[in-house]
Amino acid sequence: MELVEERPWRFRIERRGAMRVPGVVFASRDLLGDAEQSLEQVVNVATLPGIVGASYAMPDIHWGYGFPIGGVAATDVEEGGVVSPGGVGFDISCGVRLLVADTDRRALRSALPAVMDGLDRAIPRGAGPGGVWRPTGQGQLERLLEGGSRYAVAEGYGEDRDLARCEDGGAVADADVTQVGERARERGIGQVGSLGSANHFLEVQRVAEVYDETAAAAFGLAPDQVCVMIHCGSRGLGHQICTDHVRAMDRAMARYGITVPDRQLACTPVDSPEGRAYLGAMAAAANYGRANRQFLSDAARRVFQRAAGARLTLVYDVSHNLAKIETHAVGGARRRLCVHRKGATRAFPPGHPDLPEDVRAVGQPVLIPGTMGTASYVLAGVPGGDAFFSTCHGAGRVWSRHRAARTVVGRELGARLERDGIAVRPRSWRGLSEEAPEAYKDVSAVVAASERAGLCRTVARLVPLGVVKG
DNA sequence: ATGTCC
């Protein structure tokens, strides 16, 4: 793959063949390493009908289903632009929520083991069913799919202020529960309020370093303050919705005269029955993911209150797997675009009207989950943010799960983390080994590349004190 | 990511 270095941290893949736009990759050659397969996916995405600007890739790009993870693609709705479930991924609305405690590391030290034991009991995780919320009446799942975090708060699992600090106020509009299949509902009903497995986690962290005091203060972050980060998605419900709608689009594509270089890029126009059906179901899954994080926040709050007498306040909740209809400037005109972000985080600039008033002046909080034993980051959106105001989403996997499990012994990793002062509460040792830090890129390098590429700025680094994993 | 293959 020929990459032309336009400027440091920004590479271009020139248009050729069926590409409608060029590819743009924000990274260094070091970070890209052996990314040949995922760069081929960047090229494939550039062929989608209606795509505008470029097929973008973030510094944490790696191979995914159809689209690369770390990919951003926007299509023009009025110009026949398509929506593709592969551009969102199987874990619809996977995202991150950060809460801050009214205590610092010193004050929490003696209570930390009790907090971790409490979280160990209170946080459902791992594959399969189990969640903190159980429906007790008719139509509750439907109301949750329409209301997201708002529904959870209305049911008593949070406070109104939480909603002001959620992307979209806690719920995506236009969820269409009639497009959520029976099987998706069956899988979803028993998993509300659960982490799931793989790289999903709940961590107790501390603010290790503040890089931007103004933004950190606006977000409510101070050095050594204790935080809780929750990284999870829409579990089996989102997975089933993706499966169902990929199949429907794969069948329907030919009727719209659409051909794609990879069947995993199945898509139809946004403005088509299949496109609207997917977006309606996707919005429902997005709300499920948000409600999921809201219910888990409530569970964590109860543990912190009981075990440490500490209160948790929401900083922000943002997804990194979603397609959204947004208005952006394209070639000097305002256009309605379907922006696919898959393993990429929305990063609205300072002053954006959709941001909560109390953080608007400094830009959107962007939450980047790192890997166990390393660090996570809080970033902020910047003016003129490229790629439709998007940035990275995490470290980015470099070893397969299989290779990680083969190379790393879970118990040894657990002991290593404990020696480094990180309390670990895994559900399985195998699961822990698959998520070993060495299986990922260096999250600090990914964040630095994103900042230098002009996509965001770094606000604070968080390091783990305790890890709860599936 | 995922009742890690209907």
Short mmCIF file of C-alpha atoms (C1' of nucleotides) in Angstrom, two decimals:
data_model
loop_
_atom_site.label_atom_id
_atom_site.label_comp_id
_atom_site.label_asym_id
_atom_site.label_seq_id
_atom_site.Cartn_x
_atom_site.Cartn_y
_atom_site.Cartn_z
CA MET A 1 0.00 0.00 0.00
CA GLU A 2 1.48 3.32 -1.03
CA LEU A 3 1.20 5.95 1.68
CA VAL A 4 2.08 9.52 0.79
CA GLU A 5 3.15 11.55 3.81
CA GLU A 6 1.16 14.80 3.39
CA ARG A 7 2.62 16.15 6.59
CA PRO A 8 3.79 14.56 9.83
CA TRP A 9 1.03 12.36 11.34
CA ARG A 10 -1.10 12.47 8.17
CA PHE A 11 -0.76 10.04 5.27
CA ARG A 12 -2.74 9.85 2.07
CA ILE A 13 -3.74 6.88 -0.09
CA GLU A 14 -4.33 8.30 -3.59
CA ARG A 15 -7.56 7.54 -5.42
CA ARG A 16 -7.38 4.62 -7.81
CA GLY A 17 -9.78 2.07 -9.32
CA ALA A 18 -13.24 2.25 -7.79
CA MET A 19 -12.25 4.63 -4.99
CA ARG A 20 -14.52 7.71 -4.93
CA VAL A 21 -12.33 9.58 -2.44
CA PRO A 22 -8.75 9.19 -1.20
CA GLY A 23 -7.80 7.46 2.04
CA VAL A 24 -6.40 9.55 4.88
CA VAL A 25 -4.55 7.86 7.72
CA PHE A 26 -3.52 9.75 10.85
CA ALA A 27 -0.49 7.94 12.25
CA SER A 28 3.24 7.47 12.17
CA ARG A 29 4.92 4.68 10.18
CA ASP A 30 5.82 3.11 13.52
CA LEU A 31 2.21 3.00 14.69
CA LEU A 32 1.04 1.54 11.40
CA GLY A 33 3.52 -1.33 11.63
CA ASP A 34 1.99 -4.24 9.77
CA ALA A 35 -1.35 -2.60 8.96
CA GLU A 36 -1.52 -3.72 5.31
CA GLN A 37 -4.86 -5.57 5.71
CA SER A 38 -6.57 -2.74 7.53
CA LEU A 39 -5.27 -0.17 4.99
CA GLU A 40 -6.87 -2.33 2.29
CA GLN A 41 -10.11 -1.90 4.24
CA VAL A 42 -9.60 1.90 4.19
CA VAL A 43 -9.41 1.64 0.38
CA ASN A 44 -12.54 -0.54 0.21
CA VAL A 45 -14.53 1.95 2.29
CA ALA A 46 -13.48 4.72 -0.13
CA THR A 47 -15.63 3.04 -2.82
CA LEU A 48 -18.93 3.37 -0.93
CA PRO A 49 -21.69 5.34 -2.72
CA GLY A 50 -22.00 8.92 -1.52
CA ILE A 51 -18.80 8.98 0.55
CA VAL A 52 -17.42 12.51 0.95
CA GLY A 53 -14.05 13.92 1.96
CA ALA A 54 -11.97 10.80 2.50
CA SER A 55 -12.01 7.33 3.99
CA TYR A 56 -10.30 8.14 7.28
CA ALA A 57 -8.33 6.00 9.71
CA MET A 58 -7.27 6.89 13.25
CA PRO A 59 -3.86 6.02 14.75
CA ASP A 60 -5.32 2.96 16.53
CA ILE A 61 -6.47 1.42 13.22
CA HIS A 62 -6.69 -2.36 13.11
CA TRP A 63 -8.50 -5.00 11.10
CA GLY A 64 -12.27 -5.20 11.54
CA TYR A 65 -15.44 -6.55 9.94
CA GLY A 66 -15.61 -4.78 6.55
CA PHE A 67 -14.50 -1.38 7.84
CA PRO A 68 -11.28 -1.11 9.82
CA ILE A 69 -11.62 -0.45 13.53
CA GLY A 70 -10.45 3.14 13.83
CA GLY A 71 -12.31 4.05 10.62
CA VAL A 72 -14.43 7.14 9.94
CA ALA A 73 -16.56 7.53 6.80
CA ALA A 74 -19.28 10.06 6.04
CA THR A 75 -21.82 9.77 3.24
CA ASP A 76 -24.06 12.50 1.83
CA VAL A 77 -27.68 11.58 2.59
CA GLU A 78 -29.16 13.67 -0.24
CA GLU A 79 -26.68 12.26 -2.79
CA GLY A 80 -27.62 8.61 -2.33
CA GLY A 81 -25.12 8.11 0.46
CA VAL A 82 -25.24 4.69 2.10
CA VAL A 83 -25.30 3.44 5.65
CA SER A 84 -23.37 0.24 6.39
CA PRO A 85 -23.67 -1.81 9.60
CA GLY A 86 -20.01 -2.77 9.10
CA GLY A 87 -19.18 0.91 9.59
CA VAL A 88 -20.51 0.73 13.13
CA GLY A 89 -19.48 -2.77 14.04
CA PHE A 90 -21.08 -5.58 15.99
CA ASP A 91 -20.88 -3.81 19.32
CA ILE A 92 -23.24 -0.94 18.50
CA SER A 93 -22.73 2.04 20.84
CA CYS A 94 -19.78 0.50 22.60
CA GLY A 95 -18.42 3.40 24.58
CA VAL A 96 -16.92 4.83 27.69
CA ARG A 97 -18.24 6.62 30.75
CA LEU A 98 -16.08 8.38 33.32
CA LEU A 99 -17.16 9.28 36.84
CA VAL A 100 -15.10 11.18 39.41
CA ALA A 101 -15.17 10.46 43.14
CA ASP A 102 -15.16 13.16 45.79
CA THR A 103 -12.04 11.59 47.23
CA ASP A 104 -8.38 11.19 46.30
CA ARG A 105 -6.09 8.20 46.20
CA ARG A 106 -4.73 8.79 49.71
CA ALA A 107 -8.16 8.96 51.30
CA LEU A 108 -9.34 5.86 49.42
CA ARG A 109 -6.27 3.73 50.17
CA SER A 110 -7.62 1.87 53.20
CA ALA A 111 -11.08 1.38 51.67
CA LEU A 112 -9.86 0.24 48.25
CA PRO A 113 -9.89 -3.53 48.98
CA ALA A 114 -13.49 -3.28 50.24
CA VAL A 115 -14.44 -1.19 47.20
CA MET A 116 -12.89 -3.78 44.87
CA ASP A 117 -14.59 -6.69 46.67
CA GLY A 118 -17.88 -4.80 46.50
CA LEU A 119 -17.46 -4.17 42.76
CA ASP A 120 -16.46 -7.81 42.28
CA ARG A 121 -19.87 -8.83 43.68
CA ALA A 122 -21.94 -6.00 42.17
CA ILE A 123 -20.73 -5.86 38.55
CA PRO A 124 -22.10 -8.64 36.30
CA ARG A 125 -19.63 -9.57 33.57
CA GLY A 126 -18.40 -12.27 31.20
CA ALA A 127 -20.19 -13.87 28.28
CA GLY A 128 -23.84 -14.80 28.46
CA PRO A 129 -26.78 -13.57 30.50
CA GLY A 130 -26.82 -11.63 33.77
CA GLY A 131 -27.30 -7.94 34.55
CA VAL A 132 -28.15 -5.62 37.42
CA TRP A 133 -31.59 -4.75 35.96
CA ARG A 134 -34.54 -7.08 35.64
CA PRO A 135 -37.73 -6.03 33.85
CA THR A 136 -40.80 -6.52 36.04
CA GLY A 137 -43.54 -5.47 33.63
CA GLN A 138 -44.69 -5.33 30.02
CA GLY A 139 -43.01 -2.99 27.56
CA GLN A 140 -40.05 -2.09 29.77
CA LEU A 141 -37.38 -3.20 27.32
CA GLU A 142 -39.08 -1.14 24.60
CA ARG A 143 -39.08 1.95 26.83
CA LEU A 144 -35.41 1.36 27.61
CA LEU A 145 -34.61 1.05 23.88
CA GLU A 146 -36.35 4.39 23.28
CA GLY A 147 -35.11 6.20 26.36
CA GLY A 148 -31.54 5.01 26.95
CA SER A 149 -29.99 6.55 30.06
CA ARG A 150 -33.08 8.73 30.50
CA TYR A 151 -35.15 5.61 31.11
CA ALA A 152 -32.62 4.30 33.64
CA VAL A 153 -32.61 7.61 35.52
CA ALA A 154 -36.43 7.79 35.44
CA GLU A 155 -36.49 4.33 37.03
CA GLY A 156 -34.29 5.56 39.88
CA TYR A 157 -30.86 4.43 38.61
CA GLY A 158 -29.15 7.81 38.58
CA GLU A 159 -29.65 11.53 38.89
CA ASP A 160 -30.92 14.10 36.39
CA ARG A 161 -27.50 15.75 36.23
CA ASP A 162 -26.12 12.54 34.70
CA LEU A 163 -28.18 13.14 31.58
CA ALA A 164 -26.67 16.57 30.95
CA ARG A 165 -23.27 14.87 30.79
CA CYS A 166 -24.27 12.14 28.33
CA GLU A 167 -23.81 12.36 24.57
CA ASP A 168 -27.25 13.33 23.17
CA GLY A 169 -28.59 13.84 26.68
CA GLY A 170 -28.60 10.07 27.24
CA ALA A 171 -30.75 8.94 24.33
CA VAL A 172 -30.54 8.90 20.54
CA ALA A 173 -33.75 10.09 18.93
CA ASP A 174 -35.53 7.99 16.30
CA ALA A 175 -35.01 4.58 17.85
CA ASP A 176 -37.41 2.21 16.06
CA VAL A 177 -38.11 -0.77 18.29
CA THR A 178 -40.16 -2.43 15.54
CA GLN A 179 -36.86 -2.98 13.69
CA VAL A 180 -35.33 -4.83 16.66
CA GLY A 181 -35.90 -8.53 15.98
CA GLU A 182 -37.30 -11.01 18.45
CA ARG A 183 -33.97 -12.74 18.87
CA ALA A 184 -32.19 -9.48 19.61
CA ARG A 185 -34.77 -8.72 22.31
CA GLU A 186 -34.43 -12.18 23.82
CA ARG A 187 -30.65 -11.78 24.03
CA GLY A 188 -30.89 -8.25 25.35
CA ILE A 189 -33.52 -8.62 28.04
CA GLY A 190 -31.30 -10.49 30.50
CA GLN A 191 -28.08 -8.50 29.97
CA VAL A 192 -29.02 -4.94 30.95
CA GLY A 193 -26.41 -3.67 33.37
CA SER A 194 -23.49 -5.95 32.50
CA LEU A 195 -19.97 -5.40 31.19
CA GLY A 196 -19.63 -8.34 28.82
CA SER A 197 -16.16 -9.65 28.09
CA ALA A 198 -13.00 -9.07 26.04
CA ASN A 199 -11.68 -5.50 26.37
CA HIS A 200 -14.69 -4.27 28.34
CA PHE A 201 -13.95 -3.28 31.91
CA LEU A 202 -14.76 -1.23 34.93
CA GLU A 203 -11.67 0.37 36.45
CA VAL A 204 -11.01 2.39 39.56
CA GLN A 205 -8.39 4.91 38.45
CA ARG A 206 -6.53 7.94 39.69
CA VAL A 207 -5.64 11.10 37.80
CA ALA A 208 -1.90 10.63 37.28
CA GLU A 209 -1.22 13.78 35.31
CA VAL A 210 -3.09 16.86 34.12
CA TYR A 211 -1.90 18.42 30.83
CA ASP A 212 -4.60 21.05 30.40
CA GLU A 213 -5.68 22.59 33.71
CA THR A 214 -8.52 24.67 32.28
CA ALA A 215 -10.16 21.73 30.54
CA ALA A 216 -9.49 19.39 33.49
CA ALA A 217 -11.13 21.85 35.86
CA ALA A 218 -14.17 22.16 33.58
CA PHE A 219 -14.42 18.35 33.47
CA GLY A 220 -14.05 18.15 37.29
CA LEU A 221 -10.64 16.42 37.26
CA ALA A 222 -7.77 17.17 39.65
CA PRO A 223 -4.41 15.43 40.24
CA ASP A 224 -4.66 12.21 42.30
CA GLN A 225 -8.43 12.29 42.27
CA VAL A 226 -10.12 8.88 42.15
CA CYS A 227 -12.22 8.04 39.05
CA VAL A 228 -14.31 5.16 37.76
CA MET A 229 -14.15 4.32 34.06
CA ILE A 230 -16.74 2.00 32.51
CA HIS A 231 -16.15 0.56 29.02
CA CYS A 232 -18.97 -1.57 27.61
CA GLY A 233 -21.53 -1.77 24.83
CA SER A 234 -24.87 -3.22 23.79
CA ARG A 235 -24.04 -6.89 24.46
CA GLY A 236 -25.94 -9.58 22.53
CA LEU A 237 -28.71 -7.18 21.50
CA GLY A 238 -26.43 -4.97 19.42
CA HIS A 239 -24.62 -8.00 18.04
CA GLN A 240 -27.88 -9.59 16.88
CA ILE A 241 -29.11 -6.32 15.32
CA CYS A 242 -25.89 -6.05 13.33
CA THR A 243 -26.17 -9.66 12.19
CA ASP A 244 -29.83 -9.28 11.16
CA HIS A 245 -29.38 -6.02 9.25
CA VAL A 246 -26.14 -7.03 7.50
CA ARG A 247 -28.09 -9.99 6.12
CA ALA A 248 -31.02 -7.81 5.02
CA MET A 249 -28.71 -5.31 3.31
CA ASP A 250 -26.65 -8.03 1.66
CA ARG A 251 -29.87 -9.26 0.01
CA ALA A 252 -31.15 -5.77 -0.88
CA MET A 253 -27.94 -4.16 -2.20
CA ALA A 254 -28.29 -5.36 -5.80
CA ARG A 255 -31.75 -3.71 -6.08
CA TYR A 256 -30.04 -0.35 -5.59
CA GLY A 257 -27.31 -1.17 -8.12
CA ILE A 258 -24.67 -1.12 -5.40
CA THR A 259 -21.60 -3.29 -5.65
CA VAL A 260 -18.93 -3.37 -2.96
CA PRO A 261 -15.44 -4.92 -3.01
CA ASP A 262 -16.16 -6.90 0.19
CA ARG A 263 -19.52 -8.42 1.18
CA GLN A 264 -18.84 -7.29 4.74
CA LEU A 265 -19.44 -3.74 3.47
CA ALA A 266 -23.13 -4.54 2.82
CA CYS A 267 -25.00 -1.24 2.67
CA THR A 268 -28.04 0.52 1.24
CA PRO A 269 -28.87 4.21 0.86
CA VAL A 270 -29.58 5.99 4.16
CA ASP A 271 -32.81 7.06 2.50
CA SER A 272 -34.14 3.55 1.75
CA PRO A 273 -36.41 1.19 3.71
CA GLU A 274 -33.42 -0.98 4.65
CA GLY A 275 -31.27 2.02 5.57
CA ARG A 276 -33.98 3.54 7.75
CA ALA A 277 -34.67 0.14 9.33
CA TYR A 278 -31.02 -0.31 10.27
CA LEU A 279 -30.66 3.24 11.62
CA GLY A 280 -33.82 2.79 13.72
CA ALA A 281 -32.60 -0.50 15.16
CA MET A 282 -29.08 0.89 15.61
CA ALA A 283 -30.51 3.83 17.57
CA ALA A 284 -32.35 1.37 19.83
CA ALA A 285 -29.08 -0.52 20.42
CA ALA A 286 -27.32 2.79 21.05
CA ASN A 287 -29.85 3.54 23.77
CA TYR A 288 -29.38 0.05 25.20
CA GLY A 289 -25.62 0.69 25.44
CA ARG A 290 -26.17 4.02 27.19
CA ALA A 291 -28.71 2.54 29.61
CA ASN A 292 -26.27 -0.29 30.24
CA ARG A 293 -23.58 2.16 31.35
CA GLN A 294 -26.13 4.10 33.43
CA PHE A 295 -27.24 0.98 35.34
CA LEU A 296 -23.61 -0.02 35.94
CA SER A 297 -22.83 3.50 37.20
CA ASP A 298 -25.61 3.15 39.75
CA ALA A 299 -24.21 -0.19 40.91
CA ALA A 300 -20.73 1.33 41.26
CA ARG A 301 -22.12 4.34 43.12
CA ARG A 302 -23.78 2.10 45.70
CA VAL A 303 -20.50 0.25 46.26
CA PHE A 304 -18.48 3.46 46.64
CA GLN A 305 -21.08 4.91 49.02
CA ARG A 306 -21.20 1.81 51.20
CA ALA A 307 -17.50 0.85 51.19
CA ALA A 308 -15.87 4.29 51.13
CA GLY A 309 -18.57 6.87 51.84
CA ALA A 310 -17.67 8.43 48.49
CA ARG A 311 -19.90 10.01 45.86
CA LEU A 312 -19.41 9.55 42.11
CA THR A 313 -20.18 12.38 39.68
CA LEU A 314 -20.47 11.84 35.93
CA VAL A 315 -17.85 13.54 33.75
CA TYR A 316 -19.12 12.29 30.39
CA ASP A 317 -20.45 9.29 28.46
CA VAL A 318 -19.52 8.89 24.80
CA SER A 319 -19.76 6.09 22.26
CA HIS A 320 -17.02 5.08 19.80
CA ASN A 321 -19.11 2.74 17.60
CA LEU A 322 -21.97 4.62 15.99
CA ALA A 323 -23.35 6.13 12.80
CA LYS A 324 -25.00 9.53 13.19
CA ILE A 325 -26.75 11.99 10.92
CA GLU A 326 -24.79 15.22 11.37
CA THR A 327 -24.47 18.46 9.42
CA HIS A 328 -20.95 19.36 8.28
CA ALA A 329 -19.35 21.73 5.80
CA VAL A 330 -18.38 19.91 2.58
CA GLY A 331 -16.81 21.93 -0.21
CA GLY A 332 -18.19 25.14 1.30
CA ALA A 333 -21.79 23.88 1.66
CA ARG A 334 -23.61 22.53 4.72
CA ARG A 335 -24.54 18.91 4.03
CA ARG A 336 -26.46 16.27 5.98
CA LEU A 337 -24.06 13.40 6.39
CA CYS A 338 -24.25 9.91 7.80
CA VAL A 339 -21.02 9.81 9.81
CA HIS A 340 -19.85 6.26 10.59
CA ARG A 341 -17.43 6.09 13.50
CA LYS A 342 -16.15 2.59 14.19
CA GLY A 343 -13.54 2.54 16.91
CA ALA A 344 -13.38 6.32 16.60
CA THR A 345 -14.69 8.87 19.07
CA ARG A 346 -16.70 11.95 18.26
CA ALA A 347 -14.70 15.01 19.41
CA PHE A 348 -16.80 18.17 19.05
CA PRO A 349 -14.86 21.46 19.22
CA PRO A 350 -15.16 24.24 21.80
CA GLY A 351 -18.39 26.17 21.37
CA HIS A 352 -20.36 23.34 19.73
CA PRO A 353 -24.07 23.78 20.57
CA ASP A 354 -24.57 20.05 21.32
CA LEU A 355 -22.11 20.15 24.23
CA PRO A 356 -23.19 20.55 27.87
CA GLU A 357 -23.06 24.23 28.82
CA ASP A 358 -20.50 23.80 31.58
CA VAL A 359 -17.89 22.20 29.27
CA ARG A 360 -18.80 23.94 26.00
CA ALA A 361 -16.00 26.48 26.23
CA VAL A 362 -13.27 23.81 26.39
CA GLY A 363 -14.63 21.24 23.93
CA GLN A 364 -16.14 17.78 24.21
CA PRO A 365 -14.67 15.40 26.76
CA VAL A 366 -13.23 12.40 24.87
CA LEU A 367 -12.67 9.24 26.89
CA ILE A 368 -9.97 6.81 25.78
CA PRO A 369 -9.79 3.45 27.54
CA GLY A 370 -6.27 2.08 27.67
CA THR A 371 -5.09 -1.36 28.62
CA MET A 372 -4.70 -2.93 32.05
CA GLY A 373 -1.64 -1.75 33.88
CA THR A 374 -0.93 1.14 31.53
CA ALA A 375 -3.13 4.21 31.30
CA SER A 376 -6.36 5.70 30.01
CA TYR A 377 -6.77 9.25 28.75
CA VAL A 378 -9.17 12.15 28.82
CA LEU A 379 -8.93 14.31 25.69
CA ALA A 380 -10.91 17.26 24.38
CA GLY A 381 -12.23 18.19 20.95
CA VAL A 382 -10.42 20.98 19.10
CA PRO A 383 -11.43 23.66 16.58
CA GLY A 384 -11.12 22.59 12.98
CA GLY A 385 -11.01 18.91 13.98
CA ASP A 386 -10.50 16.79 10.89
CA ALA A 387 -12.39 13.61 9.98
CA PHE A 388 -15.75 15.22 10.87
CA PHE A 389 -14.60 15.90 14.42
CA SER A 390 -13.37 12.42 15.31
CA THR A 391 -10.36 11.03 17.09
CA CYS A 392 -8.96 7.72 18.32
CA HIS A 393 -10.81 5.34 20.65
CA GLY A 394 -8.21 3.21 22.43
CA ALA A 395 -4.91 1.47 22.20
CA GLY A 396 -5.70 -0.79 19.24
CA ARG A 397 -5.02 -4.49 19.32
CA VAL A 398 -1.84 -5.85 17.70
CA TRP A 399 -1.90 -9.48 18.88
CA SER A 400 -4.88 -11.73 18.22
CA ARG A 401 -6.74 -12.98 21.30
CA HIS A 402 -5.36 -16.42 20.55
CA ARG A 403 -1.78 -15.21 20.39
CA ALA A 404 -2.21 -13.21 23.61
CA ALA A 405 -3.67 -16.20 25.46
CA ARG A 406 -0.87 -18.43 24.13
CA THR A 407 1.86 -15.98 25.14
CA VAL A 408 0.62 -14.66 28.48
CA VAL A 409 -0.30 -16.74 31.53
CA GLY A 410 -3.37 -15.13 33.13
CA ARG A 411 -2.35 -15.85 36.73
CA GLU A 412 1.13 -14.44 36.13
CA LEU A 413 -0.34 -11.30 34.59
CA GLY A 414 -2.65 -10.97 37.60
CA ALA A 415 0.31 -11.28 39.98
CA ARG A 416 2.31 -8.74 37.96
CA LEU A 417 -0.52 -6.20 38.12
CA GLU A 418 -0.98 -6.75 41.87
CA ARG A 419 2.79 -6.19 42.34
CA ASP A 420 2.38 -2.90 40.47
CA GLY A 421 -0.30 -1.90 42.97
CA ILE A 422 -3.31 -2.67 40.74
CA ALA A 423 -6.05 -4.76 42.36
CA VAL A 424 -7.48 -7.27 39.87
CA ARG A 425 -10.93 -8.87 39.95
CA PRO A 426 -11.13 -10.95 36.74
CA ARG A 427 -13.93 -13.39 36.02
CA SER A 428 -11.55 -15.71 34.18
CA TRP A 429 -7.75 -15.94 33.93
CA ARG A 430 -8.00 -16.74 30.24
CA GLY A 431 -9.98 -13.54 29.67
CA LEU A 432 -7.34 -11.58 31.55
CA SER A 433 -4.49 -13.03 29.47
CA GLU A 434 -6.25 -12.10 26.21
CA GLU A 435 -6.27 -8.48 27.34
CA ALA A 436 -2.62 -8.30 28.41
CA PRO A 437 -1.09 -4.85 27.83
CA GLU A 438 1.48 -6.32 25.43
CA ALA A 439 -1.36 -7.38 23.09
CA TYR A 440 -2.06 -3.69 22.37
CA LYS A 441 -0.33 -0.69 20.88
CA ASP A 442 1.03 1.86 23.36
CA VAL A 443 -2.03 3.98 24.16
CA SER A 444 0.20 6.97 24.94
CA ALA A 445 1.64 6.82 21.42
CA VAL A 446 -1.85 6.59 19.94
CA VAL A 447 -3.01 9.61 21.93
CA ALA A 448 0.13 11.60 21.07
CA ALA A 449 -0.36 10.84 17.36
CA SER A 450 -4.01 11.91 17.54
CA GLU A 451 -3.06 15.20 19.17
CA ARG A 452 -0.21 15.91 16.76
CA ALA A 453 -2.48 15.10 13.82
CA GLY A 454 -4.73 17.93 15.06
CA LEU A 455 -7.69 15.72 16.04
CA CYS A 456 -7.81 16.48 19.78
CA ARG A 457 -5.78 17.72 22.70
CA THR A 458 -4.69 15.79 25.77
CA VAL A 459 -6.32 16.79 29.05
CA ALA A 460 -5.35 14.13 31.59
CA ARG A 461 -3.82 10.69 32.01
CA LEU A 462 -5.52 8.19 34.31
CA VAL A 463 -3.87 5.09 35.74
CA PRO A 464 -5.63 2.06 37.19
CA LEU A 465 -5.88 1.29 40.91
CA GLY A 466 -8.24 -1.62 40.37
CA VAL A 467 -9.60 -3.60 37.41
CA VAL A 468 -12.94 -5.44 37.15
CA LYS A 469 -13.09 -7.59 33.98
CA GLY A 470 -15.13 -10.26 32.24
"C1'" DA B 1 -17.47 -7.47 20.04
"C1'" DT B 2 -20.41 -12.17 20.47
"C1'" DG B 3 -25.00 -17.74 24.12
"C1'" DT B 4 -16.55 -16.91 20.24
"C1'" DC B 5 -20.76 -22.04 14.58
"C1'" DC B 6 -27.80 -22.42 13.32
#
